[in-house]
Amino acid sequence: MSAMLEVEALEVFYGASQALFGVDLTVEEGQAVALMGRNGMGKTTTIQSICRMLPVRGGRIRFGGRDITALPSYRAARLGLGLVPEGRRCFPNLTVTENLIAAARPGPWTLKRVRDFFPRLGERADQYALTLSGGEQQMLAIGRALMTNPRLLLLDEATEGLAPVIRREIWTAIAALKAEGLSILLVDKTLSEILPLADACVILERGQSVWHGDPGALTDEIERRYLGL
Ligand code: ATP
């Protein structure tokens, strides 16, 4: 195994206010890593920094062996970082197919393959994204990231606000992507859903990574201390 993503001592500010105080995390090729922590601990900030949507003040981000710390987001995306952002963020006034095509980059994930993977996106092809259900919008957000043919898929709260049956559908889809070897970094608050999928966990506490390890090594004490359970 070699590291797909290496984040070291990451420090990020919003204006004068520091949000990350030293985040370390590694995603090995083909691994799914769960980034966890209570509300406001820096998970979304970490994901957005990796995707180069926020300036980095300290530390280093390496992706596929290359230093991307100072790269603009469109170049990071071209290197293969596929973000499924919190809140889904599809283009509301484009159709499902237009949303997918707008993201397309060459590779094994084509419009046909994405529709085979999420048949609902084929059935809703000509509907505007704003008319989709929450679950369908989430499928579209994942489908759009797949259309970029990413080497690493970053999922920020992919099941937030969805009904249990739809959540299961989304988790099944993510598990299938992992099974075919895609590297994944995911943020989610529901431990019972995220842990079966994760090869490794990283916990953030006030903008710092304070624990990392195998999901099996997560004790009740660590969960109580850092995840508030
Ligand atoms: P949640 O689970 O609630 O999404 P999170 O772990 O993703 O939380 P972040 O959203 O990364 O946490 O927030 C980390 C810190 O940065 C928090 O203290 C938050 O208030 C602050 N923060 C986030 N976004 C901004 C912003 N746009 N401007 C200023 N501060 C921000």
Short mmCIF file of C-alpha atoms and ligand atoms in Angstrom, two decimals:
data_model
loop_
_atom_site.label_atom_id
_atom_site.label_comp_id
_atom_site.label_asym_id
_atom_site.label_seq_id
_atom_site.Cartn_x
_atom_site.Cartn_y
_atom_site.Cartn_z
CA MET A 1 0.00 0.00 0.00
CA SER A 2 1.14 3.53 -0.67
CA ALA A 3 -0.34 6.75 0.64
CA MET A 4 -2.90 8.38 -1.64
CA LEU A 5 -3.32 11.36 0.69
CA GLU A 6 -1.01 12.61 3.44
CA VAL A 7 -2.00 15.59 5.56
CA GLU A 8 0.59 16.82 8.03
CA ALA A 9 0.26 19.42 10.79
CA LEU A 10 -2.43 21.30 8.87
CA GLU A 11 -3.25 24.80 10.12
CA VAL A 12 -6.08 26.82 8.62
CA PHE A 13 -7.62 30.18 9.53
CA TYR A 14 -10.89 31.94 8.73
CA GLY A 15 -9.64 35.52 8.70
CA ALA A 16 -7.99 36.04 12.07
CA SER A 17 -9.69 33.06 13.64
CA GLN A 18 -7.80 29.77 13.64
CA ALA A 19 -9.91 26.70 12.88
CA LEU A 20 -7.29 23.96 12.42
CA PHE A 21 -4.37 23.68 14.84
CA GLY A 22 -2.55 20.65 13.50
CA VAL A 23 -4.43 17.95 11.64
CA ASP A 24 -2.60 14.79 10.57
CA LEU A 25 -4.24 12.12 8.50
CA THR A 26 -3.33 9.54 5.89
CA VAL A 27 -5.47 7.69 3.38
CA GLU A 28 -3.71 4.68 1.87
CA GLU A 29 -4.61 3.65 -1.65
CA GLY A 30 -7.92 1.76 -1.67
CA GLN A 31 -8.70 2.61 1.95
CA ALA A 32 -11.80 4.24 3.41
CA VAL A 33 -10.92 6.60 6.24
CA ALA A 34 -13.55 8.06 8.56
CA LEU A 35 -12.99 11.59 9.82
CA MET A 36 -14.95 12.01 13.01
CA GLY A 37 -15.55 14.51 15.77
CA ARG A 38 -18.33 16.53 17.36
CA ASN A 39 -19.94 19.58 15.72
CA GLY A 40 -17.57 22.42 14.92
CA MET A 41 -14.36 20.41 15.50
CA GLY A 42 -13.03 21.08 11.98
CA LYS A 43 -14.15 18.19 9.77
CA THR A 44 -15.59 20.30 6.94
CA THR A 45 -12.67 22.74 7.19
CA THR A 46 -10.26 19.81 6.80
CA ILE A 47 -12.13 18.42 3.77
CA GLN A 48 -12.33 21.86 2.12
CA SER A 49 -8.64 22.50 2.79
CA ILE A 50 -7.66 19.20 1.17
CA CYS A 51 -9.78 20.16 -1.86
CA ARG A 52 -7.88 23.46 -1.83
CA MET A 53 -10.94 25.64 -1.25
CA LEU A 54 -9.31 27.29 1.78
CA PRO A 55 -5.80 28.74 2.11
CA VAL A 56 -3.40 26.70 4.23
CA ARG A 57 -1.35 28.64 6.78
CA GLY A 58 0.79 25.80 8.07
CA GLY A 59 1.53 22.17 7.36
CA ARG A 60 1.43 20.17 4.18
CA ILE A 61 -0.95 18.23 1.93
CA ARG A 62 0.40 15.55 -0.39
CA PHE A 63 -1.80 13.76 -2.90
CA GLY A 64 -0.53 10.90 -5.03
CA GLY A 65 2.99 11.72 -3.90
CA ARG A 66 2.72 15.34 -4.99
CA ASP A 67 2.66 18.44 -2.79
CA ILE A 68 -0.70 20.17 -3.42
CA THR A 69 -0.63 22.51 -0.41
CA ALA A 70 -0.63 25.66 -2.53
CA LEU A 71 -2.53 24.41 -5.56
CA PRO A 72 -5.79 26.11 -6.64
CA SER A 73 -8.91 23.94 -6.28
CA TYR A 74 -9.49 23.40 -10.01
CA ARG A 75 -5.99 21.93 -10.34
CA ALA A 76 -6.47 19.71 -7.31
CA ALA A 77 -9.74 18.49 -8.83
CA ARG A 78 -7.91 17.68 -12.07
CA LEU A 79 -5.40 15.59 -10.14
CA GLY A 80 -8.27 13.41 -8.94
CA LEU A 81 -9.83 14.84 -5.77
CA GLY A 82 -13.58 14.27 -6.11
CA LEU A 83 -15.61 16.19 -3.54
CA VAL A 84 -19.18 15.39 -2.55
CA PRO A 85 -19.80 18.55 -0.52
CA GLU A 86 -21.92 18.98 2.59
CA GLY A 87 -25.41 20.05 1.53
CA ARG A 88 -25.00 18.32 -1.88
CA ARG A 89 -24.73 21.56 -3.92
CA CYS A 90 -25.94 20.47 -7.35
CA PHE A 91 -26.76 23.13 -9.96
CA PRO A 92 -30.49 23.54 -9.22
CA ASN A 93 -31.47 24.92 -12.63
CA LEU A 94 -29.64 22.30 -14.66
CA THR A 95 -31.14 18.91 -15.39
CA VAL A 96 -29.73 15.75 -13.87
CA THR A 97 -27.89 14.91 -17.09
CA GLU A 98 -26.58 18.47 -17.48
CA ASN A 99 -25.25 18.37 -13.91
CA LEU A 100 -23.44 15.13 -14.68
CA ILE A 101 -22.03 16.23 -18.03
CA ALA A 102 -20.80 19.52 -16.57
CA ALA A 103 -18.47 17.53 -14.30
CA ALA A 104 -17.24 14.99 -16.86
CA ARG A 105 -13.57 14.21 -17.25
CA PRO A 106 -12.14 11.29 -19.20
CA GLY A 107 -11.94 7.91 -17.50
CA PRO A 108 -13.92 4.79 -16.73
CA TRP A 109 -16.84 6.70 -15.16
CA THR A 110 -19.05 7.81 -18.04
CA LEU A 111 -22.65 9.05 -18.11
CA LYS A 112 -23.79 5.52 -18.92
CA ARG A 113 -21.81 3.96 -16.09
CA VAL A 114 -23.07 6.52 -13.56
CA ARG A 115 -26.66 5.82 -14.68
CA ASP A 116 -26.08 2.09 -14.38
CA PHE A 117 -24.70 2.68 -10.88
CA PHE A 118 -27.61 4.96 -9.85
CA PRO A 119 -30.55 3.95 -12.11
CA ARG A 120 -32.62 6.72 -10.51
CA LEU A 121 -30.39 9.29 -12.24
CA GLY A 122 -31.29 7.74 -15.60
CA GLU A 123 -35.01 7.78 -14.76
CA ARG A 124 -34.78 11.45 -13.73
CA ALA A 125 -32.44 12.44 -16.60
CA ASP A 126 -34.36 15.51 -17.80
CA GLN A 127 -35.62 16.77 -14.45
CA TYR A 128 -34.14 19.91 -12.95
CA ALA A 129 -31.94 19.10 -9.96
CA LEU A 130 -34.06 21.33 -7.71
CA THR A 131 -37.08 19.02 -8.23
CA LEU A 132 -35.24 15.94 -6.92
CA SER A 133 -35.76 14.41 -3.48
CA GLY A 134 -32.93 14.75 -0.95
CA GLY A 135 -31.79 11.19 -1.61
CA GLU A 136 -31.80 11.70 -5.36
CA GLN A 137 -29.83 14.93 -4.97
CA GLN A 138 -27.28 13.02 -2.92
CA MET A 139 -27.01 10.39 -5.65
CA LEU A 140 -26.53 13.21 -8.15
CA ALA A 141 -23.82 14.79 -5.99
CA ILE A 142 -21.99 11.45 -5.80
CA GLY A 143 -22.60 10.80 -9.50
CA ARG A 144 -21.16 14.20 -10.35
CA ALA A 145 -18.02 13.49 -8.32
CA LEU A 146 -17.68 10.12 -10.07
CA MET A 147 -17.97 11.82 -13.48
CA THR A 148 -14.71 13.63 -12.64
CA ASN A 149 -13.09 10.17 -12.43
CA PRO A 150 -11.52 10.80 -9.04
CA ARG A 151 -8.72 8.83 -7.42
CA LEU A 152 -9.96 9.91 -4.00
CA LEU A 153 -13.62 10.52 -3.17
CA LEU A 154 -14.27 12.92 -0.28
CA LEU A 155 -17.78 12.66 1.19
CA ASP A 156 -18.89 15.32 3.67
CA GLU A 157 -22.01 14.16 5.55
CA ALA A 158 -23.39 12.24 2.59
CA THR A 159 -26.39 10.90 4.49
CA GLU A 160 -27.26 13.99 6.55
CA GLY A 161 -31.00 14.65 6.76
CA LEU A 162 -32.01 11.58 4.74
CA ALA A 163 -34.60 8.96 5.71
CA PRO A 164 -33.18 5.64 7.03
CA VAL A 165 -34.07 3.65 3.91
CA ILE A 166 -32.33 6.20 1.66
CA ARG A 167 -29.33 6.35 4.00
CA ARG A 168 -28.93 2.60 3.59
CA GLU A 169 -29.04 2.99 -0.18
CA ILE A 170 -26.31 5.64 -0.07
CA TRP A 171 -24.13 3.55 2.28
CA THR A 172 -24.55 0.53 -0.01
CA ALA A 173 -23.40 2.65 -2.95
CA ILE A 174 -20.36 3.93 -1.02
CA ALA A 175 -19.49 0.36 0.02
CA ALA A 176 -19.66 -0.73 -3.63
CA LEU A 177 -17.27 2.08 -4.62
CA LYS A 178 -14.86 1.03 -1.90
CA ALA A 179 -15.14 -2.62 -3.00
CA GLU A 180 -13.95 -1.67 -6.44
CA GLY A 181 -10.86 -0.05 -4.99
CA LEU A 182 -11.68 3.66 -4.85
CA SER A 183 -9.93 5.52 -2.00
CA ILE A 184 -12.41 7.35 0.22
CA LEU A 185 -12.30 9.97 2.97
CA LEU A 186 -15.65 10.37 4.67
CA VAL A 187 -17.22 12.50 7.34
CA ASP A 188 -20.36 11.32 9.08
CA LYS A 189 -21.82 11.53 12.54
CA THR A 190 -23.49 8.12 12.73
CA LEU A 191 -20.83 5.77 14.04
CA SER A 192 -22.90 2.64 13.54
CA GLU A 193 -23.11 3.41 9.83
CA ILE A 194 -19.61 4.73 9.19
CA LEU A 195 -17.53 2.24 11.18
CA PRO A 196 -18.35 -0.96 9.24
CA LEU A 197 -17.04 0.76 6.12
CA ALA A 198 -13.91 2.35 7.57
CA ASP A 199 -10.42 0.84 7.48
CA ALA A 200 -9.14 3.61 9.73
CA CYS A 201 -10.54 6.48 11.81
CA VAL A 202 -9.24 9.92 12.65
CA ILE A 203 -10.87 11.96 15.42
CA LEU A 204 -10.73 15.76 15.50
CA GLU A 205 -11.08 17.76 18.68
CA ARG A 206 -10.97 21.57 18.48
CA GLY A 207 -9.18 21.62 15.16
CA GLN A 208 -6.57 18.98 16.05
CA SER A 209 -6.34 15.30 15.26
CA VAL A 210 -6.29 13.68 18.68
CA TRP A 211 -6.75 9.98 17.89
CA HIS A 212 -6.30 7.71 14.94
CA GLY A 213 -6.47 3.99 14.56
CA ASP A 214 -8.39 0.96 13.50
CA PRO A 215 -12.19 1.12 14.07
CA GLY A 216 -11.80 -1.99 16.22
CA ALA A 217 -9.54 -0.04 18.59
CA LEU A 218 -12.19 2.61 19.28
CA THR A 219 -13.09 2.06 22.91
CA ASP A 220 -16.19 3.29 24.74
CA GLU A 221 -13.92 5.62 26.65
CA ILE A 222 -12.57 7.25 23.47
CA GLU A 223 -16.09 7.56 22.07
CA ARG A 224 -17.33 9.20 25.27
CA ARG A 225 -14.37 11.52 25.46
CA TYR A 226 -14.23 12.73 21.85
CA LEU A 227 -17.52 11.89 20.22
CA GLY A 228 -19.85 12.71 23.08
CA LEU A 229 -21.65 9.38 23.18
P1 ATP B 1 -20.12 20.22 11.73
O1 ATP B 1 -20.16 18.81 12.17
O2 ATP B 1 -21.03 21.09 12.54
O3 ATP B 1 -20.26 20.40 10.24
P2 ATP B 1 -17.24 20.49 11.54
O4 ATP B 1 -16.50 19.52 12.40
O5 ATP B 1 -17.34 20.20 10.10
O6 ATP B 1 -18.67 20.76 12.15
P3 ATP B 1 -16.16 23.04 10.74
O7 ATP B 1 -17.39 23.41 9.98
O8 ATP B 1 -14.97 22.64 10.00
O9 ATP B 1 -16.52 21.88 11.78
O10 ATP B 1 -15.82 24.23 11.73
C1 ATP B 1 -14.58 24.31 12.46
C2 ATP B 1 -14.47 25.66 13.16
O11 ATP B 1 -14.34 26.68 12.18
C3 ATP B 1 -15.70 26.02 13.99
O12 ATP B 1 -15.23 26.68 15.13
C4 ATP B 1 -16.46 26.96 13.10
O13 ATP B 1 -17.20 27.87 13.85
C5 ATP B 1 -15.36 27.65 12.32
N1 ATP B 1 -15.83 28.04 10.97
C6 ATP B 1 -16.34 27.23 10.04
N2 ATP B 1 -16.65 27.90 8.91
C7 ATP B 1 -16.31 29.20 9.15
C8 ATP B 1 -16.37 30.40 8.40
N3 ATP B 1 -16.84 30.42 7.13
N4 ATP B 1 -15.96 31.54 8.99
C9 ATP B 1 -15.47 31.55 10.25
N5 ATP B 1 -15.37 30.45 11.01
C10 ATP B 1 -15.79 29.28 10.49
#
